[in-house]
mmCIF file of C-alpha atoms in Angstrom:
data_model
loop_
_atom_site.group_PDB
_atom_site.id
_atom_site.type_symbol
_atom_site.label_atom_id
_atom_site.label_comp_id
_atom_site.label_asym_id
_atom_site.label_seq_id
_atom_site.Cartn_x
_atom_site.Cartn_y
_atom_site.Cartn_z
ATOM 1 C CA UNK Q 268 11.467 4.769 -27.435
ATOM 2 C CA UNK Q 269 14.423 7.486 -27.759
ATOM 3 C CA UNK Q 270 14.345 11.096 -25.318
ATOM 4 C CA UNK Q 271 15.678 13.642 -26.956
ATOM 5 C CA UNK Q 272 17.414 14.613 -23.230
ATOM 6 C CA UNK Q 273 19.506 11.769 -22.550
ATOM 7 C CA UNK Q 274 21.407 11.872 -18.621
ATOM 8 C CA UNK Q 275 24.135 10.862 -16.911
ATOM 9 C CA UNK Q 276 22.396 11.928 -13.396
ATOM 10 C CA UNK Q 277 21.900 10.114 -11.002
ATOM 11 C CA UNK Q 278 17.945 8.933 -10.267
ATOM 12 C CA UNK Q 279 16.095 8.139 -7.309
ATOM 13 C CA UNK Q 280 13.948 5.763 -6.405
ATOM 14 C CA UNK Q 281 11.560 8.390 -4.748
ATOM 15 C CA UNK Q 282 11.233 12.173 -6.066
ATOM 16 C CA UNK Q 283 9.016 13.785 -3.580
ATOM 17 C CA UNK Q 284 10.077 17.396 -3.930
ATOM 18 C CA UNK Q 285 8.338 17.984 -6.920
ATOM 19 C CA UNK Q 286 4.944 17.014 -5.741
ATOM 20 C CA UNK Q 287 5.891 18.894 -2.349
ATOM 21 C CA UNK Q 288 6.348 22.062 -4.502
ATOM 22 C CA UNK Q 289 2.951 21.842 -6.774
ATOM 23 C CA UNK Q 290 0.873 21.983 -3.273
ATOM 24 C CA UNK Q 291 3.250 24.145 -0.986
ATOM 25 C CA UNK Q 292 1.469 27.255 -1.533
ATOM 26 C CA UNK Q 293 -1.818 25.933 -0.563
ATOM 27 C CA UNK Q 294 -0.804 23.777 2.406
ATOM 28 C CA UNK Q 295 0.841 26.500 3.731
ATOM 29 C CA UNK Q 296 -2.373 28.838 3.399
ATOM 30 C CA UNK Q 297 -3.960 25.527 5.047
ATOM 31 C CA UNK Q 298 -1.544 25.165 7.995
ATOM 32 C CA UNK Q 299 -2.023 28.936 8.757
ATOM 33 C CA UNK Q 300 -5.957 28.524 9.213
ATOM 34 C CA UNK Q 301 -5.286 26.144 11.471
ATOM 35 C CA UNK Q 302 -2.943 27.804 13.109
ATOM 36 C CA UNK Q 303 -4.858 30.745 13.965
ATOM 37 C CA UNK Q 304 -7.861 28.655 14.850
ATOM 38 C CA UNK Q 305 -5.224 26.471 17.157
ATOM 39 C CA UNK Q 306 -7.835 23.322 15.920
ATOM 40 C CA UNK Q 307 -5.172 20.852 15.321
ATOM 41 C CA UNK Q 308 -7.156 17.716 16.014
ATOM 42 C CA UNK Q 309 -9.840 16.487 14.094
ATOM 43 C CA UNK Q 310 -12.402 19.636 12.855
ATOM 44 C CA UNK Q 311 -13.442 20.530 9.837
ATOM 45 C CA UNK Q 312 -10.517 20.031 7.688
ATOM 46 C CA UNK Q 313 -10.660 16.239 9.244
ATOM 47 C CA UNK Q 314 -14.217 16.274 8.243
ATOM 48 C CA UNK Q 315 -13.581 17.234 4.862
ATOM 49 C CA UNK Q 316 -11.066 15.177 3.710
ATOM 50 C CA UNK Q 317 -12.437 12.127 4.899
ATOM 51 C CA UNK Q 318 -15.650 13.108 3.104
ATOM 52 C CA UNK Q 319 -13.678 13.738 0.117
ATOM 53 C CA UNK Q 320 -11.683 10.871 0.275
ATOM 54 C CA UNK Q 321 -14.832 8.945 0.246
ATOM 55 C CA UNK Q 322 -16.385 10.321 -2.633
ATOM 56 C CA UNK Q 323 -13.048 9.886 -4.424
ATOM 57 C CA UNK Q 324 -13.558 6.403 -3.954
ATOM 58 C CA UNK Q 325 -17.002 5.490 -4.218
ATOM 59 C CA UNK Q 326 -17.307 4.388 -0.738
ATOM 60 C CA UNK Q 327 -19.547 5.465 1.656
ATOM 61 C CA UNK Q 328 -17.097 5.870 4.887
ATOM 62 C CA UNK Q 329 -13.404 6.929 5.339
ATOM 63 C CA UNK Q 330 -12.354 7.620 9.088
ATOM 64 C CA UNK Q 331 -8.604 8.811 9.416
ATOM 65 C CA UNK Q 332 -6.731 7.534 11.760
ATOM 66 C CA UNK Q 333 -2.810 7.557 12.917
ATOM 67 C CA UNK Q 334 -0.827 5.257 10.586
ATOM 68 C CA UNK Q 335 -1.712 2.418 8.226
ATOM 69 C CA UNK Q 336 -0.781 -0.021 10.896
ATOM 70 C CA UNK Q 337 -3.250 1.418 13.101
ATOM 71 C CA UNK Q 338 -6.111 1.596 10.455
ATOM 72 C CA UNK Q 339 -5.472 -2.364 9.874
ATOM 73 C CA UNK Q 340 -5.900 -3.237 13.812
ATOM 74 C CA UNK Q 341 -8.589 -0.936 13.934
ATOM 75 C CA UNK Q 342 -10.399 -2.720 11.238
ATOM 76 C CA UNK Q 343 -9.701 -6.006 12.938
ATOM 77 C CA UNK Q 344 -11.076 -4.833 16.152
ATOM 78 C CA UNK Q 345 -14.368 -3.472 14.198
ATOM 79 C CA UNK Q 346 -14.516 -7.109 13.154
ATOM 80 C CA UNK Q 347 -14.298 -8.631 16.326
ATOM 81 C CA UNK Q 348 -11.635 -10.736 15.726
ATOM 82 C CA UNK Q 349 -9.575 -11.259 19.258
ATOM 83 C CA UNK Q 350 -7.165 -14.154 21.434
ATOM 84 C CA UNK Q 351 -7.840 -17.360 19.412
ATOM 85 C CA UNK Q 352 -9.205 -15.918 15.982
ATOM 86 C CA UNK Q 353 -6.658 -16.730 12.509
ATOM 87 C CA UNK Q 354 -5.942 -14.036 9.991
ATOM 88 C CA UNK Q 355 -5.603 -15.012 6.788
ATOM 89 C CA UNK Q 356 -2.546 -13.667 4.542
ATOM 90 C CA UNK Q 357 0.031 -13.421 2.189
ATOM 91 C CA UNK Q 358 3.850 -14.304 3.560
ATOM 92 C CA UNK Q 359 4.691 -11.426 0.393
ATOM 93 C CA UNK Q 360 3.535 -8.261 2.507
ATOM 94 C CA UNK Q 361 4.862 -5.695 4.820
ATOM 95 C CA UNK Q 362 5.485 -6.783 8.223
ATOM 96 C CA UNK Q 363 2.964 -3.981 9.088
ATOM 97 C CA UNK Q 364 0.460 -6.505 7.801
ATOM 98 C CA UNK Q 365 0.637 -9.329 10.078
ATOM 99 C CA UNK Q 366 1.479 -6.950 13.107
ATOM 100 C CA UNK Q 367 -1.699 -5.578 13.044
ATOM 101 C CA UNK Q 368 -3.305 -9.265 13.270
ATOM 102 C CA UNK Q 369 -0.696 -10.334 16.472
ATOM 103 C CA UNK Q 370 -1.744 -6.429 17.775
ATOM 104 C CA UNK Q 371 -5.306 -7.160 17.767
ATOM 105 C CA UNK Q 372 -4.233 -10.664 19.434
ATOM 106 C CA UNK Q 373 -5.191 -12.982 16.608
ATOM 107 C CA UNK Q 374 -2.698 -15.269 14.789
ATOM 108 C CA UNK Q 375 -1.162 -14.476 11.434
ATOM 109 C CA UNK Q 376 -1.810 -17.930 9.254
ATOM 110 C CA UNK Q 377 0.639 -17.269 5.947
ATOM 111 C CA UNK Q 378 0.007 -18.326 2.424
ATOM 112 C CA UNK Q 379 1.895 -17.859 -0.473
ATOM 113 C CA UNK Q 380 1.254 -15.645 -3.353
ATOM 114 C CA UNK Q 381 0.901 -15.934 -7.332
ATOM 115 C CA UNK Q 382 4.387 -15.923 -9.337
ATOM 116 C CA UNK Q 383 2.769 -13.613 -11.780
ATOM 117 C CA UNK Q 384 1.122 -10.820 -10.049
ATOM 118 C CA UNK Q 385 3.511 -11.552 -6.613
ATOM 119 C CA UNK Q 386 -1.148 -11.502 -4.630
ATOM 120 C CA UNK Q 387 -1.993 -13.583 -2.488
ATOM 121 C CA UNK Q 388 -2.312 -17.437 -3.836
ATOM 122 C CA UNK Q 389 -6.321 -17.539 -3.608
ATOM 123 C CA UNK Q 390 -6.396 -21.077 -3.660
ATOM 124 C CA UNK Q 391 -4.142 -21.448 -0.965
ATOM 125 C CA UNK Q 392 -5.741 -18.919 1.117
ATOM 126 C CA UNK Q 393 -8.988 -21.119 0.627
ATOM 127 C CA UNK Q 394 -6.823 -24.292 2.155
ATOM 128 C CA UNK Q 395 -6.180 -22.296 4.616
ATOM 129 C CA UNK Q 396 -9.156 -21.948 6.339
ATOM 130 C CA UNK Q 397 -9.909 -23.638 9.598
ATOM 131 C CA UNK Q 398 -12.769 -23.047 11.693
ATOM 132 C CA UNK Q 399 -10.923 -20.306 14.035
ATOM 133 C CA UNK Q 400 -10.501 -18.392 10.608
ATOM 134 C CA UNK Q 401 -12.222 -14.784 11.168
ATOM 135 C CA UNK Q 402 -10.774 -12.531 8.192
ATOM 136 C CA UNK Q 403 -8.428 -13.229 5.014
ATOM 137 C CA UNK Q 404 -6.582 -9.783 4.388
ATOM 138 C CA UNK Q 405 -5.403 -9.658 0.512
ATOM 139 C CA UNK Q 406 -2.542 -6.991 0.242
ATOM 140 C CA UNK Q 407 -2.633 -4.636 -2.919
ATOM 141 C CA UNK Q 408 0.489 -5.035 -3.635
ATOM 142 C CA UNK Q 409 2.775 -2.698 -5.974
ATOM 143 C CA UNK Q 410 -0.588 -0.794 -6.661
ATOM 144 C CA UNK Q 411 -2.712 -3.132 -8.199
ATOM 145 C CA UNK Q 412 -5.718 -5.045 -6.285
ATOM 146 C CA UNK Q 413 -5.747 -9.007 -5.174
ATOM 147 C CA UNK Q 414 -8.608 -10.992 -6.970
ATOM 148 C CA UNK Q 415 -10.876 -10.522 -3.499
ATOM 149 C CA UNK Q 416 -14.396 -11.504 -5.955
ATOM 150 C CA UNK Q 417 -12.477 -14.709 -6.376
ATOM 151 C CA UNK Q 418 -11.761 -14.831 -2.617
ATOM 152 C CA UNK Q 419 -14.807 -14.360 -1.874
ATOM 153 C CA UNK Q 420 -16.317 -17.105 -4.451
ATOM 154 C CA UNK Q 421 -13.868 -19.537 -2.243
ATOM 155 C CA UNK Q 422 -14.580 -18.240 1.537
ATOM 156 C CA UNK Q 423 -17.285 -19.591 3.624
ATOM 157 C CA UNK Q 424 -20.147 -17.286 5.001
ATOM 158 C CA UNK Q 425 -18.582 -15.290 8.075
ATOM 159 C CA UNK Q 426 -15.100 -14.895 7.194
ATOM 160 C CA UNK Q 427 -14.725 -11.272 6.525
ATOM 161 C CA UNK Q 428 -12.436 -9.866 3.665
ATOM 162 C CA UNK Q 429 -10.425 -6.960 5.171
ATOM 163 C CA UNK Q 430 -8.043 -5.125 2.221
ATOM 164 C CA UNK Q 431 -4.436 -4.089 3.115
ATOM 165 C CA UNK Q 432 -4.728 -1.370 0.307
ATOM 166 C CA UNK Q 433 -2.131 0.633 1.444
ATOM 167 C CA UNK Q 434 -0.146 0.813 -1.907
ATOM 168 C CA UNK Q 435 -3.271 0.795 -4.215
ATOM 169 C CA UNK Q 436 -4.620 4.586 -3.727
ATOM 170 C CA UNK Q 437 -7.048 4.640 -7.227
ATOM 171 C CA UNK Q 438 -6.564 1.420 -8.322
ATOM 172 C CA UNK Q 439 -9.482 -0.682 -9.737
ATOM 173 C CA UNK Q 440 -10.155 -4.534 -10.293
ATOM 174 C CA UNK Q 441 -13.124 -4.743 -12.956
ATOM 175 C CA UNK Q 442 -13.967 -1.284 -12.287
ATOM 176 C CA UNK Q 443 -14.270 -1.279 -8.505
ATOM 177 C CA UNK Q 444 -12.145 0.804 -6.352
ATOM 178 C CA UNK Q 445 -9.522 -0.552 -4.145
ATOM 179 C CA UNK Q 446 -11.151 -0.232 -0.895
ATOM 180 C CA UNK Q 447 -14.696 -0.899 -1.855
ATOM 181 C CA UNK Q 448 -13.724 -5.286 -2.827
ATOM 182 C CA UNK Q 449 -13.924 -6.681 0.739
ATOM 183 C CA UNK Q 450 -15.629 -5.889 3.997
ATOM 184 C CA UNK Q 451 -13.436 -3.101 5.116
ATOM 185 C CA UNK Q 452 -10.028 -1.606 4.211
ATOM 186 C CA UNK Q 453 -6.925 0.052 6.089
ATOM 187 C CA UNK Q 454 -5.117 2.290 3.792
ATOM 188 C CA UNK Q 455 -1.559 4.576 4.765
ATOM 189 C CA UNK Q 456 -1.016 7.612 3.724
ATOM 190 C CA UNK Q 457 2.838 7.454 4.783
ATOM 191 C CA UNK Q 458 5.145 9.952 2.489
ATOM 192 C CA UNK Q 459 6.358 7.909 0.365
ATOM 193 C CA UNK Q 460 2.468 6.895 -0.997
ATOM 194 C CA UNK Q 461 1.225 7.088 -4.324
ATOM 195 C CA UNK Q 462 -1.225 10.110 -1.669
ATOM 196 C CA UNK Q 463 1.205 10.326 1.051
ATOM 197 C CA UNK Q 464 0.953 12.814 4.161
ATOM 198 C CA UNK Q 465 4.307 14.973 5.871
ATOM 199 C CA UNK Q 466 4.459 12.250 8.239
ATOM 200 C CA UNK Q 467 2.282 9.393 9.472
ATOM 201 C CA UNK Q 468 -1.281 9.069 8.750
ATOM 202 C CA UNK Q 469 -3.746 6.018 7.531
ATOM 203 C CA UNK Q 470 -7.612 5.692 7.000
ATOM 204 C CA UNK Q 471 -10.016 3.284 7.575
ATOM 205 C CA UNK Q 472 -12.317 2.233 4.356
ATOM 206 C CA UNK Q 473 -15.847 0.774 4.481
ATOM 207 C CA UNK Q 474 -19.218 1.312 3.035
ATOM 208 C CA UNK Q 475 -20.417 -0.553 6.077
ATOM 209 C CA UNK Q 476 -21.999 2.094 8.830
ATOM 210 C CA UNK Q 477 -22.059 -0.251 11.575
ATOM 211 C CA UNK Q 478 -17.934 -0.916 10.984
ATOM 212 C CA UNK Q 479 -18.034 2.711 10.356
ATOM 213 C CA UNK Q 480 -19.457 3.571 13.685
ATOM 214 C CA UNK Q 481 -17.028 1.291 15.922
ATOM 215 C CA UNK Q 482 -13.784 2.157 13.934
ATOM 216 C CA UNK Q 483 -14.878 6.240 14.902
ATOM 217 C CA UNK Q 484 -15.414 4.893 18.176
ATOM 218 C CA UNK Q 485 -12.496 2.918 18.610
ATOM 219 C CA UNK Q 486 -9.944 5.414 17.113
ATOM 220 C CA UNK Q 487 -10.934 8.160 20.042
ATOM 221 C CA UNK Q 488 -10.242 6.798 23.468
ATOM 222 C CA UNK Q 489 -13.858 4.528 22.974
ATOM 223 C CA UNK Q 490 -15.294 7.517 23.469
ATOM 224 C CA UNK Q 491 -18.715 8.870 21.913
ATOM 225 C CA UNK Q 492 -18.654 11.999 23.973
ATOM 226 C CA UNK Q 493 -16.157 13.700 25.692
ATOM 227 C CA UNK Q 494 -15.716 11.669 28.790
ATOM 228 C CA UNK Q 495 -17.509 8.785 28.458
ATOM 229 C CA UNK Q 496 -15.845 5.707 27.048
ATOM 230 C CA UNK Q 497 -17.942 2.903 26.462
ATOM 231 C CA UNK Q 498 -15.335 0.511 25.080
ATOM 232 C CA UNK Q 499 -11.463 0.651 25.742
ATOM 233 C CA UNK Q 500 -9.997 2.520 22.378
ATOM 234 C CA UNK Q 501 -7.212 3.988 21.046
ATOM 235 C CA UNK Q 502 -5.487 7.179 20.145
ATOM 236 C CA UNK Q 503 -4.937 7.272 16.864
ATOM 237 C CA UNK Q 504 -6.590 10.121 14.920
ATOM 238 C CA UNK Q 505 -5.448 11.886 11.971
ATOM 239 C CA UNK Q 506 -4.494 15.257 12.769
ATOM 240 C CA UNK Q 507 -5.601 18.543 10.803
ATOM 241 C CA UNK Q 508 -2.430 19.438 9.643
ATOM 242 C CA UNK Q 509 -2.127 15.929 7.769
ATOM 243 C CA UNK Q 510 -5.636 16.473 6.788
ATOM 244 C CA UNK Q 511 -4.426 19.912 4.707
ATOM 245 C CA UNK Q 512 -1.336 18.220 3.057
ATOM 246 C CA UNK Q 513 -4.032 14.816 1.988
ATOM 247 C CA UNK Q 514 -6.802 17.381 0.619
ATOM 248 C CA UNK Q 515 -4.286 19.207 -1.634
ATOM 249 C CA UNK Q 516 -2.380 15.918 -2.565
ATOM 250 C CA UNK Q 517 -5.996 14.107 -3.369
ATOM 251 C CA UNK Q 518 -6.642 17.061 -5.979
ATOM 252 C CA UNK Q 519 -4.026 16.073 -7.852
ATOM 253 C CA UNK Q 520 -4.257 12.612 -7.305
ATOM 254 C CA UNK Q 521 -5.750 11.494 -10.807
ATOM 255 C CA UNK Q 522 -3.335 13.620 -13.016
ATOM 256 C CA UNK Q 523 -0.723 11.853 -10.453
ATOM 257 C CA UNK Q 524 -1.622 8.651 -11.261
ATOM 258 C CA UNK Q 525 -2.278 8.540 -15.142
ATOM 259 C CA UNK Q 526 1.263 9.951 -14.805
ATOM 260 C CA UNK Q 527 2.776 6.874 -13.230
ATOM 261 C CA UNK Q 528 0.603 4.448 -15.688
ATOM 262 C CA UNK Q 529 2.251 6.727 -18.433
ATOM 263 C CA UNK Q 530 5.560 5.709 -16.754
ATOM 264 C CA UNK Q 531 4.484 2.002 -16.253
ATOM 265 C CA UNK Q 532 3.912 2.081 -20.336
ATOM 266 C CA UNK Q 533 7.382 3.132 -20.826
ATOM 267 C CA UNK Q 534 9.187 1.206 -18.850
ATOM 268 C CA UNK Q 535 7.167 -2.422 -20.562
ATOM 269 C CA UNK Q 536 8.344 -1.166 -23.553
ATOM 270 C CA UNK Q 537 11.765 -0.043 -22.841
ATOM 271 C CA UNK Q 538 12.444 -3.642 -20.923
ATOM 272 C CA UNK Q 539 10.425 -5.392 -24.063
ATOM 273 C CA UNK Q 540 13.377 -6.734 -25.838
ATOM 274 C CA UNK Q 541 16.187 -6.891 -22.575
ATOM 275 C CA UNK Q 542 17.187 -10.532 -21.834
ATOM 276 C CA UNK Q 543 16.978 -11.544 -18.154
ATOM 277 C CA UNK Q 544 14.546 -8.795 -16.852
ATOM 278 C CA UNK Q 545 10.962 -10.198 -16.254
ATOM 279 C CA UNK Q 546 8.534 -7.350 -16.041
ATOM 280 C CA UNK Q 547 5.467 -7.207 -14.041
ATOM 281 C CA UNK Q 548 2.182 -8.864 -14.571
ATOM 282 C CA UNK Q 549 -1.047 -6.968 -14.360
ATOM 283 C CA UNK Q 550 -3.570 -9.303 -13.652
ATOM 284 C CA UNK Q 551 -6.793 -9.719 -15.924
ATOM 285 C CA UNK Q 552 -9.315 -6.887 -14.622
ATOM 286 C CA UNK Q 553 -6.912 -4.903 -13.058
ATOM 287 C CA UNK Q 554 -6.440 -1.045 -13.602
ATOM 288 C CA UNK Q 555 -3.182 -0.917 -11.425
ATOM 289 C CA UNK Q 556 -1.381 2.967 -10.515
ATOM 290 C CA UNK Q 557 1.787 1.570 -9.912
ATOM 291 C CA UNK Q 558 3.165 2.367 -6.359
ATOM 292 C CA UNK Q 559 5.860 0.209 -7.597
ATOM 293 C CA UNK Q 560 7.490 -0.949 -10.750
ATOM 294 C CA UNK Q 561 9.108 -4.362 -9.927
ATOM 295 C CA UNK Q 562 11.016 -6.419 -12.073
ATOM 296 C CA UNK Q 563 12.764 -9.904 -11.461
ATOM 297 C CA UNK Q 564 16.312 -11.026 -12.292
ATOM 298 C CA UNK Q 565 19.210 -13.521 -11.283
ATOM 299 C CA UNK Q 566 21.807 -12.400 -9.567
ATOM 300 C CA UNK Q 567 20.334 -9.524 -7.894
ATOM 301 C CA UNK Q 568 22.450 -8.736 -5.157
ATOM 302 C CA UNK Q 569 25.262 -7.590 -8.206
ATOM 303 C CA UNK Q 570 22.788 -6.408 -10.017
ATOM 304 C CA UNK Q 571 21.348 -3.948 -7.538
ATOM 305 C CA UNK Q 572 24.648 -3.019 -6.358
ATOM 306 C CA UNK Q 573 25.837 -1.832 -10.018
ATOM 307 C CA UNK Q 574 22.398 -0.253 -10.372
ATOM 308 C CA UNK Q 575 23.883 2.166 -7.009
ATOM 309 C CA UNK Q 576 27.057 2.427 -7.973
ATOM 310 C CA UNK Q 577 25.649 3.955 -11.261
ATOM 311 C CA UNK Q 578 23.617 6.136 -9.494
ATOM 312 C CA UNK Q 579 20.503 4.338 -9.867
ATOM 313 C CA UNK Q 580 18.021 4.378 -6.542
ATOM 314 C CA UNK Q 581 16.744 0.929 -6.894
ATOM 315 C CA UNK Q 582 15.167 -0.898 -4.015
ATOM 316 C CA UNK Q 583 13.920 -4.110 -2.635
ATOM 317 C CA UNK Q 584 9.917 -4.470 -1.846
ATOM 318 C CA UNK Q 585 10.497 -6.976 0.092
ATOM 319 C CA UNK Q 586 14.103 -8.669 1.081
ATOM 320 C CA UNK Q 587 12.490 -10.665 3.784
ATOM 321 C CA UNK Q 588 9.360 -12.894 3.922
ATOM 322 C CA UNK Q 589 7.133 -12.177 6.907
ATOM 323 C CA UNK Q 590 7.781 -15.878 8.067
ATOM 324 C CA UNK Q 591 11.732 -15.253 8.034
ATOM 325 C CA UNK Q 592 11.497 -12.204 10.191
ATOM 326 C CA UNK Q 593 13.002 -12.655 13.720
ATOM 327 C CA UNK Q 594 9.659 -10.881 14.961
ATOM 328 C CA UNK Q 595 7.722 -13.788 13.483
ATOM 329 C CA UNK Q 596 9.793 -16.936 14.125
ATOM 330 C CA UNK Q 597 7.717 -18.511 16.267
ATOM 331 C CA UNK Q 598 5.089 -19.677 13.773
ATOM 332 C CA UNK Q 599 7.567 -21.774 13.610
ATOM 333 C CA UNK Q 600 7.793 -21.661 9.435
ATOM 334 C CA UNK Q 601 10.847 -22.194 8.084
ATOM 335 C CA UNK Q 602 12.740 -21.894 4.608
ATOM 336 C CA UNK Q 603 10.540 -23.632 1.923
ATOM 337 C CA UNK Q 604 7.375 -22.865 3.551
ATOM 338 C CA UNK Q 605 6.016 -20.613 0.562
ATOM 339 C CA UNK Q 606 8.789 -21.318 -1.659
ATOM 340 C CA UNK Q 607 7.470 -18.525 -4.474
ATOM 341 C CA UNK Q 608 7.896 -15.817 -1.980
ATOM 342 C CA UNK Q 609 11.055 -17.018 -1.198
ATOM 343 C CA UNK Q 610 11.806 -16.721 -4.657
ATOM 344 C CA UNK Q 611 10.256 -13.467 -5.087
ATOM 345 C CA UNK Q 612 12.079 -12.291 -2.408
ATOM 346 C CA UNK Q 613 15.586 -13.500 -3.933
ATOM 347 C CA UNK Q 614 15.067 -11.863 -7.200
ATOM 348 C CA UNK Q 615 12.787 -8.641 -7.234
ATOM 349 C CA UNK Q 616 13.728 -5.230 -7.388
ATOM 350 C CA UNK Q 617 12.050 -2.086 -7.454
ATOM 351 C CA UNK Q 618 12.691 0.509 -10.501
ATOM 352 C CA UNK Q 619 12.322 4.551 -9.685
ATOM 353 C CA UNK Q 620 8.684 5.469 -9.804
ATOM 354 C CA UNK Q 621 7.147 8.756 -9.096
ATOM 355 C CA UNK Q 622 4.599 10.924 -11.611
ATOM 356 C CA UNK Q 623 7.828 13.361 -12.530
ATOM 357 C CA UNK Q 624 10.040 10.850 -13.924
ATOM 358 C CA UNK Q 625 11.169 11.761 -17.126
ATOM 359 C CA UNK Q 626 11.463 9.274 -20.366
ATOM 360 C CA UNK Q 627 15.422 10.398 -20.332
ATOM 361 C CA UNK Q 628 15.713 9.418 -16.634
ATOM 362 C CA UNK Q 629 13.706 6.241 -17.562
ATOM 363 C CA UNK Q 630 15.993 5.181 -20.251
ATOM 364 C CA UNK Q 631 19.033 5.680 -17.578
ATOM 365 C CA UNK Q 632 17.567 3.249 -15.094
ATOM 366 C CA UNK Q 633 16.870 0.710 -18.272
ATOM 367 C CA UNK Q 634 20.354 1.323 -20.269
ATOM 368 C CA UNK Q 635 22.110 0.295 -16.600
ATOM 369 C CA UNK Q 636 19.818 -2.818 -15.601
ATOM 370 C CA UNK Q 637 20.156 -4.080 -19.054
ATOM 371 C CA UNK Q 638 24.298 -3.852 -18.906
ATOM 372 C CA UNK Q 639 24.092 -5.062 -15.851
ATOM 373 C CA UNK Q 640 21.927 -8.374 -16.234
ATOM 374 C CA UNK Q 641 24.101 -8.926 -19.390
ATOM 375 C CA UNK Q 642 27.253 -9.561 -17.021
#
């Protein structure tokens, strides 16, 4: 594939300012509504997104809440899980992931993941289980959905299935949104999302109306009614000015999206015939949007330093196994406990990926990784 615009600039990881542009007029028209109607938490533009969201989705119920973190422990909490319970999941996540379990007081019991598709190892997540397990939480990783039918196949009746899907906004697995697979879902909508907010903001996914009910309750103080708390809650409610940024952003969404698979394409051809790059896996089923575009190679510590010194914004999704964090030692799992994600975590890194990339930017990132793997 050839651009007719080759560059020598540098390229980011992230381009938000492009998106940020396409919706400023509107959000700005939004924020001054709200403004003048000084309604800045929940309301109608709340209301309207989470309907909208919904609907989006094919699911019946999304409740907004503070942060992705947030909308995990909230989920847990709907559950019931509590002191004693085990949490299922993947040592290849975000640490946000097993916080949320230790938050809601549970314990965090780690698997390892696929070397393909870098999901959670269904078969060991099925070894897993003991009779204190309450919930197995599959992470979407990179923007493409764990095989939670297959979970589910291996699970026993009572364990619920509670999606980390905070990097698959739109994704599908066999033509079922991410969000929709398991029992409930916790989703962020943190910048840097495929539908990211101006700051920190998550929601809460079911088509449940009982898990509905108690994540609305817990999210607002346990409170039905203003002034009466019938269970001890939390604060953690998205606001409306998040709310007008989300709506705008979810408009777009699609075209968004099918931009980054367009990308995706690219870049699986472009790396087609470059020794020592392994490209990512979609997994059978799988209609994936691509938060991420990871690839694996040897030596990356050089590698990724030549790719900055180049001017290339490549990152690492994620340096450090949940079970090597300081914040997590006392599980008391050591080096060689889930010896793919070890792996994983020794060799991926993650190209620039955003809807606006351009083919000559594309080539950049390639024409560097594949001079520098060739070292």
């Amino acid at each position: 594939m050839t651009s007719t615009l080759p560059t020598t600039d540098p390229v980011p990881l992230l381009d938000l300012a492009s998106a940020h542009a396409e919706v400023a007029d509107e959000i700005a028209a939004g924020w001054a509504d709200i403004l003048a109607r000084t309604a800045f938490v929940g309301g109608p533009r709340v209301a309207a997104f989470e309907t909208d969201y919904a609907t989006w989705s094919g699911i019946r119920h999304c409740v907004g809440v503070g942060n992705g973190t947030d909308a995990l422990e909230l989920a847990l909490r709907a559950l019931g899980v509590r002191a004693g319970d085990e949490c299922i999941m993947p040592a290849n996540t975000f640490i946000a992931t097993a916080e949320a379990v230790a938050r809601a007081g549970a314990t965090p019991v780690l698997v390892d993941c696929d070397e393909d598709t870098a999901l959670i190892d269904v078969e060991a997540a099925a070894a897993a289980v003991t009779e204190r397990t309450r919930v197995v939480l599959p992470v979407h990783l990179y923007g493409q959905t764990a095989a939670v039918e297959e979970l589910r196949a291996v699970l026993p009746e009572g364990v619920a299935i509670l999606e980390d899907a905070a990097q698959s906004q739109g994704a599908r697995r066999h033509g079922v949104a991410a969000g929709k697979l398991g029992d409930i879902a916790g989703t962020s909508f943190y910048p840097g999302k495929n539908l990211g907010a101006y700051g920190d903001a998550g929601a809460v996914l079911t088509d449940r109306d009982d898990l509905a009910e108690a994540i609305r309750l817990l999210r607002d103080h346990g409170s039905p009614r203003k002034y009466e708390h019938s269970v001890l809650g939390f604060n953690s409610r998205l606001d409306a000015l998040q709310a007008v940024v989300l709506s705008a952003k979810l408009r777009r969404l699609d075209d968004w999206n099918a931009a980054r698979r367009a990308a995706a394409a690219r870049y699986d051809e472009l790396l087609s015939d470059v020794d020592g790059v392994v490209g990512p896996v979609v997994a059978e089923g799988n209609e994936p949007v691509w938060h991420l575009y990871v690839v694996r190679v040897a030596e990356r510590a050089r590698v990724l330093r030549e790719l900055h010194e180049s001017g290339i914004g490549a990152g690492i999704h994620y340096p450090v196994p949940v079970h090597r964090t300081e914040a997590f030692a006392h599980l008391g799992l050591g080096s060689g406990a889930f010896p793919v994600t070890e792996r994983l975590a020794d060799e991926i890194i993650s190209l620039p990926m955003f809807p606006d990339i351009t083919p000559a930017q594309q080539e950049r990132v390639v024409s560097v990784l594949a001079a520098a793997v060739r070292r």
